[in-house]
Short mmCIF file of C-alpha atoms in Angstrom, two decimals:
data_model
loop_
_atom_site.label_atom_id
_atom_site.label_comp_id
_atom_site.label_asym_id
_atom_site.label_seq_id
_atom_site.Cartn_x
_atom_site.Cartn_y
_atom_site.Cartn_z
CA MET A 27 0.00 0.00 0.00
CA GLU A 28 0.98 3.63 -0.24
CA GLU A 29 3.39 4.40 2.58
CA ILE A 30 1.31 7.20 4.10
CA GLN A 31 -1.67 4.86 4.46
CA CYS A 32 0.17 1.77 5.67
CA HIS A 33 -1.37 1.86 9.14
CA ASN A 34 -4.11 4.48 8.88
CA LEU A 35 -6.56 4.63 5.98
CA PHE A 36 -8.21 8.05 5.50
CA GLY A 37 -8.23 8.51 9.26
CA LYS A 38 -11.06 5.95 9.44
CA TYR A 39 -9.42 2.51 9.60
CA GLU A 40 -6.37 1.07 11.37
CA MET A 41 -4.81 -1.45 9.00
CA GLY A 42 -3.58 -4.77 10.40
CA ARG A 43 -2.27 -8.13 9.24
CA LEU A 44 -2.46 -9.52 5.72
CA LEU A 45 -5.30 -12.05 5.40
CA GLY A 46 -4.72 -13.15 1.82
CA LYS A 47 -3.67 -12.02 -1.64
CA GLY A 48 -4.39 -12.61 -5.30
CA THR A 49 -3.10 -11.39 -8.65
CA PHE A 50 -4.43 -7.84 -8.35
CA ALA A 51 -5.49 -7.49 -4.74
CA LYS A 52 -4.50 -8.02 -1.13
CA VAL A 53 -6.92 -8.40 1.76
CA TYR A 54 -6.05 -6.95 5.18
CA TYR A 55 -7.62 -7.15 8.60
CA ALA A 56 -8.52 -3.68 9.90
CA LYS A 57 -10.48 -1.89 12.62
CA GLN A 58 -12.75 1.09 12.27
CA ILE A 59 -11.18 3.76 14.48
CA ALA A 60 -14.44 5.35 15.63
CA THR A 61 -16.22 2.14 16.67
CA GLY A 62 -13.52 -0.53 16.99
CA GLU A 63 -15.47 -2.75 14.56
CA SER A 64 -13.39 -5.39 12.76
CA VAL A 65 -13.47 -5.21 8.96
CA ALA A 66 -11.63 -6.74 6.02
CA ILE A 67 -10.20 -4.35 3.44
CA LYS A 68 -9.44 -5.53 -0.09
CA VAL A 69 -6.79 -3.31 -1.66
CA ILE A 70 -6.77 -3.32 -5.47
CA ASN A 71 -3.95 -1.91 -7.60
CA LYS A 72 -5.71 0.40 -10.04
CA ASP A 73 -2.90 0.46 -12.63
CA GLN A 74 -2.76 -3.33 -12.76
CA VAL A 75 -6.49 -3.79 -13.33
CA LYS A 76 -6.47 -1.04 -15.97
CA ARG A 77 -3.61 -2.74 -17.85
CA GLN A 78 -5.55 -6.01 -17.82
CA GLY A 79 -8.77 -4.29 -18.90
CA LEU A 80 -10.55 -5.31 -15.70
CA MET A 81 -11.77 -1.91 -14.49
CA GLU A 82 -15.31 -2.58 -15.72
CA GLN A 83 -15.28 -5.87 -13.81
CA ILE A 84 -14.28 -4.03 -10.63
CA LYS A 85 -17.06 -1.49 -11.14
CA ARG A 86 -19.54 -4.30 -11.73
CA GLU A 87 -18.45 -6.04 -8.54
CA ILE A 88 -19.09 -2.83 -6.61
CA SER A 89 -22.52 -2.41 -8.22
CA VAL A 90 -23.46 -6.01 -7.48
CA MET A 91 -22.33 -5.96 -3.85
CA ARG A 92 -24.39 -2.82 -3.27
CA LEU A 93 -27.45 -4.54 -4.70
CA VAL A 94 -27.23 -7.60 -2.48
CA ARG A 95 -27.40 -7.14 1.27
CA HIS A 96 -28.38 -10.36 2.98
CA PRO A 97 -27.44 -12.17 6.22
CA ASN A 98 -25.69 -14.86 4.16
CA ILE A 99 -23.73 -12.52 1.86
CA VAL A 100 -20.53 -10.72 2.84
CA GLU A 101 -21.46 -7.06 3.23
CA LEU A 102 -19.64 -4.33 1.33
CA LYS A 103 -19.59 -1.43 3.79
CA GLU A 104 -17.99 1.24 1.61
CA VAL A 105 -15.52 1.84 -1.22
CA LEU A 106 -12.64 4.31 -0.96
CA ALA A 107 -10.07 5.25 -3.58
CA THR A 108 -6.89 7.16 -4.27
CA LYS A 109 -5.09 7.78 -7.59
CA THR A 110 -3.46 4.35 -7.44
CA LYS A 111 -5.59 2.15 -5.15
CA ILE A 112 -9.20 1.03 -4.67
CA PHE A 113 -10.26 -0.07 -1.17
CA PHE A 114 -13.22 -2.40 -0.60
CA VAL A 115 -14.19 -2.15 3.08
CA MET A 116 -16.07 -5.35 3.84
CA GLU A 117 -17.57 -7.28 6.70
CA TYR A 118 -14.88 -9.33 8.48
CA VAL A 119 -15.85 -13.01 8.45
CA ARG A 120 -13.58 -14.72 10.96
CA GLY A 121 -14.50 -18.40 10.42
CA GLY A 122 -12.58 -18.92 7.18
CA GLU A 123 -13.62 -20.79 4.04
CA LEU A 124 -16.17 -23.58 3.99
CA PHE A 125 -13.61 -25.36 1.79
CA ALA A 126 -11.28 -25.79 4.78
CA LYS A 127 -14.03 -27.59 6.69
CA VAL A 128 -14.90 -29.87 3.75
CA ALA A 129 -11.21 -30.63 3.11
CA LYS A 130 -11.20 -32.48 6.43
CA GLY A 131 -13.95 -34.81 5.21
CA LYS A 132 -17.70 -35.05 4.61
CA LEU A 133 -20.15 -33.23 6.85
CA LYS A 134 -23.08 -34.67 8.75
CA GLU A 135 -26.33 -34.37 6.83
CA ASP A 136 -27.92 -31.85 9.23
CA GLN A 137 -24.86 -29.58 9.03
CA ALA A 138 -24.68 -29.86 5.23
CA ARG A 139 -28.41 -29.09 5.02
CA LYS A 140 -28.00 -25.94 7.13
CA TYR A 141 -25.24 -24.58 4.88
CA PHE A 142 -27.23 -25.52 1.76
CA GLN A 143 -30.33 -23.77 3.10
CA GLN A 144 -28.36 -20.59 3.75
CA LEU A 145 -26.70 -20.82 0.32
CA ILE A 146 -30.02 -21.24 -1.50
CA SER A 147 -31.61 -18.41 0.49
CA ALA A 148 -28.79 -16.01 -0.45
CA VAL A 149 -28.67 -17.11 -4.10
CA ASP A 150 -32.45 -16.71 -4.36
CA PHE A 151 -32.10 -13.15 -3.07
CA CYS A 152 -29.33 -12.42 -5.61
CA HIS A 153 -31.51 -13.71 -8.44
CA SER A 154 -34.43 -11.57 -7.25
CA ARG A 155 -32.15 -8.55 -7.78
CA GLY A 156 -31.09 -9.75 -11.25
CA VAL A 157 -27.64 -10.88 -10.07
CA SER A 158 -25.99 -14.18 -11.05
CA HIS A 159 -22.86 -15.08 -9.08
CA ARG A 160 -21.34 -17.48 -11.68
CA ASP A 161 -18.50 -18.73 -9.45
CA LEU A 162 -20.14 -20.49 -6.52
CA LYS A 163 -17.80 -22.97 -4.82
CA PRO A 164 -16.73 -23.79 -1.23
CA GLU A 165 -13.69 -21.49 -1.56
CA ASN A 166 -16.07 -18.54 -2.05
CA LEU A 167 -18.28 -19.50 0.89
CA LEU A 168 -17.11 -18.17 4.25
CA LEU A 169 -18.24 -18.99 7.79
CA ASP A 170 -18.77 -16.41 10.53
CA HIS A 171 -18.20 -16.86 14.26
CA ASN A 172 -21.65 -18.44 14.59
CA GLU A 173 -20.96 -20.98 11.82
CA ASN A 174 -23.31 -19.19 9.43
CA LEU A 175 -22.49 -19.19 5.74
CA LYS A 176 -21.56 -16.01 3.82
CA ILE A 177 -21.19 -15.83 0.03
CA SER A 178 -18.16 -13.80 -1.08
CA ASP A 179 -16.26 -12.86 -4.27
CA PHE A 180 -18.72 -11.36 -6.75
CA GLY A 181 -15.92 -10.57 -9.22
CA LEU A 182 -17.42 -12.82 -11.91
CA SER A 183 -21.05 -11.99 -11.20
CA ALA A 184 -23.39 -10.81 -13.94
CA LEU A 185 -26.17 -8.24 -14.16
CA PRO A 186 -29.09 -8.26 -16.66
CA GLU A 187 -27.43 -5.66 -18.92
CA GLN A 188 -24.69 -8.18 -19.76
CA GLN A 189 -27.21 -10.37 -21.55
CA ARG A 190 -27.21 -10.33 -25.33
CA LEU A 191 -30.30 -9.93 -27.49
CA ASP A 192 -31.07 -13.62 -26.98
CA GLY A 193 -31.48 -12.90 -23.24
CA LEU A 194 -28.52 -15.13 -22.38
CA LEU A 195 -24.99 -14.70 -21.04
CA HIS A 196 -22.05 -15.78 -23.19
CA THR A 197 -18.93 -15.17 -21.09
CA GLN A 198 -17.15 -18.42 -20.29
CA CYS A 199 -16.25 -18.22 -16.62
CA GLY A 200 -16.34 -20.17 -13.38
CA THR A 201 -14.38 -23.05 -11.86
CA PRO A 202 -14.38 -26.22 -14.05
CA ALA A 203 -15.51 -28.65 -11.35
CA TYR A 204 -18.52 -26.46 -10.46
CA VAL A 205 -19.45 -25.04 -13.86
CA ALA A 206 -22.72 -26.05 -15.57
CA PRO A 207 -22.84 -28.02 -18.84
CA GLU A 208 -24.40 -25.16 -20.81
CA VAL A 209 -21.44 -22.92 -19.99
CA LEU A 210 -19.05 -25.52 -21.43
CA ARG A 211 -21.15 -25.77 -24.60
CA LYS A 212 -20.48 -22.07 -25.34
CA LYS A 213 -23.97 -21.44 -26.75
CA GLY A 214 -25.29 -18.95 -24.23
CA TYR A 215 -26.75 -19.66 -20.82
CA ASP A 216 -29.09 -18.42 -18.11
CA GLY A 217 -26.89 -17.27 -15.21
CA SER A 218 -29.45 -18.15 -12.56
CA LYS A 219 -29.72 -21.74 -13.82
CA THR A 220 -25.94 -22.16 -13.79
CA ASP A 221 -25.90 -20.94 -10.18
CA ILE A 222 -28.44 -23.65 -9.28
CA TRP A 223 -26.17 -26.29 -10.86
CA SER A 224 -23.22 -25.02 -8.81
CA CYS A 225 -25.35 -25.20 -5.65
CA GLY A 226 -26.08 -28.84 -6.46
CA VAL A 227 -22.37 -29.61 -6.83
CA ILE A 228 -21.68 -27.86 -3.52
CA LEU A 229 -24.37 -29.91 -1.74
CA TYR A 230 -22.85 -33.11 -3.15
CA VAL A 231 -19.38 -32.04 -1.96
CA LEU A 232 -20.65 -31.24 1.55
CA LEU A 233 -22.27 -34.67 1.88
CA ALA A 234 -19.56 -36.68 0.11
CA GLY A 235 -16.31 -34.91 0.95
CA PHE A 236 -15.30 -35.05 -2.73
CA LEU A 237 -16.49 -33.80 -6.14
CA PRO A 238 -19.17 -35.50 -8.23
CA PHE A 239 -17.21 -34.83 -11.43
CA GLN A 240 -13.47 -35.45 -11.20
CA ASP A 241 -10.83 -36.92 -13.48
CA GLU A 242 -7.13 -36.28 -13.96
CA ASN A 243 -7.87 -35.60 -17.63
CA LEU A 244 -9.70 -32.27 -17.91
CA MET A 245 -11.50 -33.23 -21.12
CA SER A 246 -12.75 -36.45 -19.52
CA MET A 247 -14.08 -34.40 -16.61
CA TYR A 248 -15.80 -32.01 -19.01
CA ASN A 249 -17.48 -34.95 -20.73
CA MET A 250 -18.76 -36.17 -17.36
CA VAL A 251 -20.18 -32.72 -16.66
CA LEU A 252 -21.78 -32.46 -20.11
CA ARG A 253 -23.55 -35.78 -19.55
CA ALA A 254 -24.25 -35.10 -15.84
CA GLU A 255 -22.56 -38.44 -15.20
CA PHE A 256 -21.90 -39.09 -11.49
CA GLN A 257 -22.40 -41.69 -8.78
CA PHE A 258 -23.81 -41.38 -5.26
CA PRO A 259 -21.79 -42.75 -2.33
CA PRO A 260 -23.74 -45.35 -0.30
CA TRP A 261 -24.15 -43.08 2.75
CA PHE A 262 -26.31 -40.50 0.91
CA SER A 263 -29.92 -40.57 2.14
CA SER A 264 -32.63 -41.29 -0.43
CA ASP A 265 -34.10 -37.79 0.04
CA SER A 266 -30.77 -36.03 -0.60
CA ARG A 267 -30.20 -38.24 -3.66
CA ARG A 268 -33.57 -37.27 -5.11
CA LEU A 269 -32.89 -33.57 -4.59
CA ILE A 270 -29.40 -33.63 -6.10
CA SER A 271 -30.69 -35.69 -9.04
CA LYS A 272 -33.17 -32.89 -9.81
CA ILE A 273 -30.46 -30.21 -9.60
CA LEU A 274 -27.61 -31.86 -11.53
CA VAL A 275 -29.58 -32.17 -14.78
CA ALA A 276 -27.61 -31.45 -17.96
CA ASP A 277 -30.55 -29.79 -19.74
CA PRO A 278 -31.09 -26.41 -17.99
CA SER A 279 -34.74 -26.32 -19.12
CA LYS A 280 -35.39 -29.52 -17.12
CA ARG A 281 -33.30 -28.52 -14.10
CA THR A 282 -35.26 -27.79 -10.93
CA THR A 283 -35.79 -24.24 -9.73
CA ILE A 284 -35.08 -22.54 -6.41
CA PRO A 285 -38.79 -22.29 -5.45
CA ALA A 286 -39.11 -26.03 -6.15
CA ILE A 287 -35.99 -26.75 -4.05
CA MET A 288 -37.49 -24.76 -1.18
CA ARG A 289 -40.63 -26.90 -1.25
CA VAL A 290 -38.73 -30.19 -0.87
CA PRO A 291 -39.33 -31.70 2.64
CA TRP A 292 -35.62 -32.55 3.01
CA PHE A 293 -34.74 -28.88 2.43
CA ARG A 294 -37.48 -27.49 4.67
CA LYS A 295 -36.40 -29.47 7.74
CA GLY A 296 -35.32 -26.85 10.30
CA PHE A 297 -35.28 -24.12 7.64
CA GLU A 298 -35.21 -20.56 8.98
CA VAL A 299 -36.25 -17.87 6.53
CA THR A 300 -33.65 -15.10 6.12
CA CYS A 301 -34.54 -11.87 4.36
CA GLY A 302 -32.45 -9.45 2.36
CA VAL A 303 -32.70 -5.74 2.96
CA MET A 304 -32.24 -2.57 0.97
CA LYS A 305 -28.73 -1.36 0.33
CA GLY A 306 -28.04 2.34 -0.09
CA ASP A 307 -27.25 3.66 -3.57
CA GLU A 308 -24.52 6.16 -2.74
CA GLU A 309 -22.00 6.58 -5.55
CA VAL A 310 -18.23 6.28 -5.49
CA ASN A 311 -16.01 7.49 -8.33
CA ILE A 312 -13.12 5.04 -8.36
CA GLU A 313 -11.44 6.90 -11.22
CA GLU A 314 -10.63 9.98 -9.12
CA GLU A 315 -8.59 10.57 -6.00
CA GLU A 316 -10.70 10.74 -2.84
CA ASP A 317 -9.60 11.59 0.69
CA SER A 318 -11.31 12.29 3.98
CA ARG A 319 -10.72 16.06 3.82
CA LYS A 320 -12.37 16.35 0.41
CA ARG A 321 -15.33 14.22 1.46
CA SER A 322 -15.77 16.20 4.66
CA GLN A 323 -15.77 19.48 2.71
CA GLU A 324 -18.39 18.15 0.28
CA ASN A 325 -20.61 17.09 3.18
CA ASN A 326 -20.35 20.56 4.70
CA ASP A 327 -21.22 22.18 1.35
CA ASN A 328 -24.24 19.89 0.95
CA ASN A 329 -25.45 20.71 4.45
CA ASN A 330 -25.16 24.43 3.74
CA LYS A 331 -27.18 24.03 0.55
CA LYS A 332 -29.93 22.23 2.41
CA LYS A 333 -30.13 25.04 4.95
CA LYS A 334 -30.65 27.57 2.14
CA GLY A 335 -33.40 25.47 0.52
CA SER A 336 -33.31 22.76 -2.10
CA SER A 337 -35.14 21.54 -5.18
CA PRO A 338 -35.54 18.13 -6.80
CA LYS A 339 -33.32 16.77 -9.54
CA PHE A 340 -34.05 17.87 -13.10
CA PHE A 341 -35.66 15.09 -15.16
CA ASN A 342 -34.23 14.93 -18.70
CA ALA A 343 -36.96 16.14 -21.07
CA PHE A 344 -36.21 13.52 -23.73
CA GLU A 345 -36.58 10.74 -21.18
CA PHE A 346 -39.80 12.34 -20.01
CA ILE A 347 -41.25 12.48 -23.53
CA SER A 348 -40.24 8.93 -24.39
CA SER A 349 -41.48 7.41 -21.13
CA MET A 350 -44.80 9.22 -20.86
CA SER A 351 -46.02 9.16 -24.48
CA SER A 352 -47.85 5.91 -25.19
CA GLY A 353 -47.71 6.44 -28.96
CA PHE A 354 -43.94 6.36 -29.20
CA ASP A 355 -42.33 4.64 -26.22
CA LEU A 356 -38.60 4.92 -26.86
CA SER A 357 -37.53 3.32 -23.57
CA GLY A 358 -36.01 0.38 -25.45
CA LEU A 359 -33.18 2.67 -26.55
CA PHE A 360 -32.04 3.14 -22.97
CA GLU A 361 -30.50 0.74 -20.45
CA ASP A 362 -32.43 2.41 -17.62
CA LYS A 363 -35.94 1.36 -18.65
CA ARG A 364 -38.86 2.81 -16.71
CA LYS A 365 -41.55 0.17 -16.36
CA LYS A 366 -45.23 0.83 -16.93
CA GLY A 367 -47.11 1.66 -13.78
CA SER A 368 -44.12 2.96 -11.85
CA VAL A 369 -43.85 6.56 -13.17
CA PHE A 370 -46.38 9.40 -13.09
CA THR A 371 -46.50 13.16 -13.65
CA SER A 372 -48.00 15.69 -11.27
CA LYS A 373 -48.73 19.41 -11.22
CA CYS A 374 -48.24 19.58 -7.46
CA SER A 375 -45.10 20.98 -5.88
CA ALA A 376 -42.31 18.55 -5.05
CA SER A 377 -42.69 19.09 -1.29
CA ASP A 378 -46.46 18.46 -1.49
CA ILE A 379 -45.84 15.25 -3.45
CA VAL A 380 -43.38 13.99 -0.84
CA THR A 381 -45.85 14.73 1.97
CA LYS A 382 -48.69 13.01 0.10
CA ILE A 383 -46.59 9.88 -0.57
CA GLU A 384 -45.48 9.68 3.07
CA THR A 385 -49.10 9.86 4.25
CA ALA A 386 -50.33 7.39 1.63
CA VAL A 387 -47.76 4.64 2.22
CA GLU A 388 -48.23 4.80 5.99
CA GLY A 389 -51.89 4.08 5.33
CA LEU A 390 -50.75 1.02 3.34
CA SER A 391 -48.83 -0.43 6.33
CA PHE A 392 -45.50 0.74 4.91
CA LYS A 393 -42.92 2.50 7.04
CA VAL A 394 -41.00 5.49 5.67
CA THR A 395 -37.36 4.81 6.54
CA GLU A 396 -35.70 7.86 4.98
CA VAL A 397 -36.60 11.09 3.19
CA LYS A 398 -33.65 12.85 1.58
CA ASP A 399 -33.23 15.05 -1.51
CA PHE A 400 -36.83 14.36 -2.61
CA LYS A 401 -36.21 10.62 -2.43
CA ILE A 402 -38.50 8.60 -0.13
CA ARG A 403 -37.43 5.14 0.99
CA MET A 404 -40.09 2.87 2.46
CA ARG A 405 -40.35 -0.64 3.85
CA GLY A 406 -43.36 -2.94 3.74
CA PRO A 407 -44.44 -5.66 6.18
CA PRO A 408 -41.95 -8.55 6.69
CA GLU A 409 -44.29 -11.32 5.54
CA GLY A 410 -43.37 -11.25 1.84
CA ARG A 411 -41.90 -14.25 -0.01
CA LYS A 412 -38.53 -12.54 -0.07
CA GLY A 413 -39.03 -10.65 3.20
CA SER A 414 -40.01 -7.00 3.37
CA LEU A 415 -40.70 -5.12 0.17
CA PHE A 416 -38.42 -2.07 -0.05
CA VAL A 417 -39.54 0.69 -2.41
CA THR A 418 -38.02 4.04 -3.34
CA ALA A 419 -40.00 6.97 -4.75
CA GLU A 420 -38.07 9.88 -6.25
CA VAL A 421 -39.43 13.24 -7.39
CA PHE A 422 -37.86 14.95 -10.43
CA GLU A 423 -38.49 18.40 -11.84
CA VAL A 424 -39.44 18.59 -15.54
CA ALA A 425 -40.67 22.14 -15.94
CA GLN A 426 -42.25 24.83 -13.82
CA GLU A 427 -45.21 23.27 -11.97
CA VAL A 428 -44.59 19.85 -13.55
CA ALA A 429 -42.88 16.98 -11.72
CA VAL A 430 -42.21 13.33 -12.50
CA VAL A 431 -42.37 10.73 -9.74
CA GLU A 432 -40.64 7.39 -10.23
CA PHE A 433 -41.13 4.30 -8.05
CA SER A 434 -38.51 1.51 -7.99
CA LYS A 435 -38.09 -1.74 -6.07
CA SER A 436 -34.96 -1.95 -3.90
CA ALA A 437 -35.62 -5.39 -2.42
CA GLY A 438 -38.39 -7.93 -2.10
CA ASP A 439 -40.62 -9.91 -4.43
CA THR A 440 -41.30 -8.47 -7.89
CA LEU A 441 -44.93 -9.64 -8.03
CA GLU A 442 -45.60 -8.00 -4.67
CA TYR A 443 -44.04 -4.79 -6.01
CA VAL A 444 -46.23 -4.83 -9.13
CA LYS A 445 -49.31 -5.33 -6.93
CA PHE A 446 -48.16 -2.46 -4.71
CA CYS A 447 -47.88 -0.11 -7.72
CA GLU A 448 -51.07 -1.16 -9.48
CA GLU A 449 -53.50 -1.84 -6.63
CA ASP A 450 -52.21 0.30 -3.75
CA VAL A 451 -50.28 3.33 -5.00
CA ARG A 452 -52.56 4.31 -7.88
CA PRO A 453 -55.74 4.70 -5.79
CA ALA A 454 -53.85 6.26 -2.87
CA LEU A 455 -52.24 8.99 -5.00
CA LYS A 456 -55.08 9.69 -7.46
CA ASP A 457 -55.51 13.24 -6.08
CA ILE A 458 -52.03 14.34 -7.16
CA VAL A 459 -51.52 12.28 -10.33
CA TRP A 460 -51.74 14.04 -13.68
CA SER A 461 -50.88 10.99 -15.83
CA TRP A 462 -49.35 7.53 -15.38
CA GLN A 463 -46.66 6.32 -17.78
CA GLY A 464 -47.95 3.95 -20.45
CA ASP A 465 -51.65 4.61 -19.89
CA ALA A 466 -53.64 4.30 -23.10
CA THR A 467 -54.77 7.91 -22.99
CA CYS A 468 -51.96 10.28 -22.24
CA ASN A 469 -52.98 13.82 -21.28
CA PRO A 470 -52.89 15.88 -24.50
CA ASN A 471 -51.38 18.82 -22.64
CA ILE A 472 -48.13 16.81 -22.36
CA ALA A 473 -47.54 17.62 -26.02
CA GLY A 474 -47.36 21.27 -25.07
CA LEU A 475 -44.22 20.59 -23.03
CA ARG A 476 -42.34 19.77 -26.22
CA GLY A 477 -44.00 22.32 -28.51
CA GLU A 478 -45.94 20.02 -30.83
CA GLU A 479 -49.23 18.31 -31.42
CA ASN A 480 -49.49 14.77 -30.16
CA HIS A 481 -49.09 12.89 -33.45
CA GLN A 482 -48.47 9.21 -32.89
CA ASN A 483 -45.51 8.74 -35.23
CA GLN A 484 -43.90 12.16 -35.08
CA VAL A 485 -41.35 13.27 -32.51
CA ILE A 486 -40.09 16.84 -32.60
CA ILE A 487 -37.60 17.87 -29.92
#
């Protein structure tokens, strides 16, 4: 590390012993100075990753780890950076790798089941956020001081925007012994289905103490994987055999799903539901130098601005036109698609809209957890399939006396979110809504905002 930060990082963390290292990064034990909390800090050499063309992968890893906050996933607490280094400040998991435990021999069925339950719960949460891990293996599964499993290393994970037009991923990645057959075939694959395969291999390893597919000749091993050709040791129970046989299926279209796994009696024995929660969406620019003095000054400036009064973000007019006009929805041209039923316009002031939303959601048994910069974060009841539904509503300014309000799901079940938007929010906010995105009849006055008549096939900006 840089000499000046060898023992003290940005005045926030006391750096300690080296925990491990890889090609581009080293991981250190550290303590937060203010609280004494133990953390792990991954230090990445920025020049090295740039030379190898891996900067986008690092950015993706940051994005993914911010999306997934779950009791069985290693938490990314914050990201810091200088001109030459990137620092991932992460939860310190003191129990080591699950691999070390398996290397000593097979686990008892109850213990293997517990780890598998926690793995499936966390992977299910990742998939609900559109994240595929793509490198699940015992080396990337850590254990905390209570022997609970934590998924780590999202460096090879994938987000929906990496899919091609066929809706599939095409990057060949993962560890050979745990990789799914469709990845080896190099014809495109569904990342969530490959994760399920890897979970099946992991369950086999936990119960057997060795891999289901292994051969000194790599091509022979690949052929075994492609045919899903493996044998069960005699000590496997009939229930665990049936479950693994449904997971390790070569044809991904016939492979079982996570909801189906969760319904299996063997899986449900002693199962404790764990829920993911919303992760903040604060941004970090890893391309520029950052230090504690600069960040402190920015915070002071922001506080001063708030004291003087503030206004909502400006909503790009082109996005507004394309998202609100039913005759020519251009949202397909943008990565950040705004889904029907989640965006509306209003002629009320931004502050009135915020107040109305706060009142409305409280009447829907939601709790407002934060209101900041015209962004309202709210949490629903905990009974959902994926735990509490977390929703964010943000108010944007389009023109004088015209605002756009956008709802988005931060965590929870997608079907519950759709129901929330369609059946709860619409009636509750009808007094302030001018028009909902995608409605068949868009208010003709919207055309006046762009200086044209509302012709279906004509766009004049």
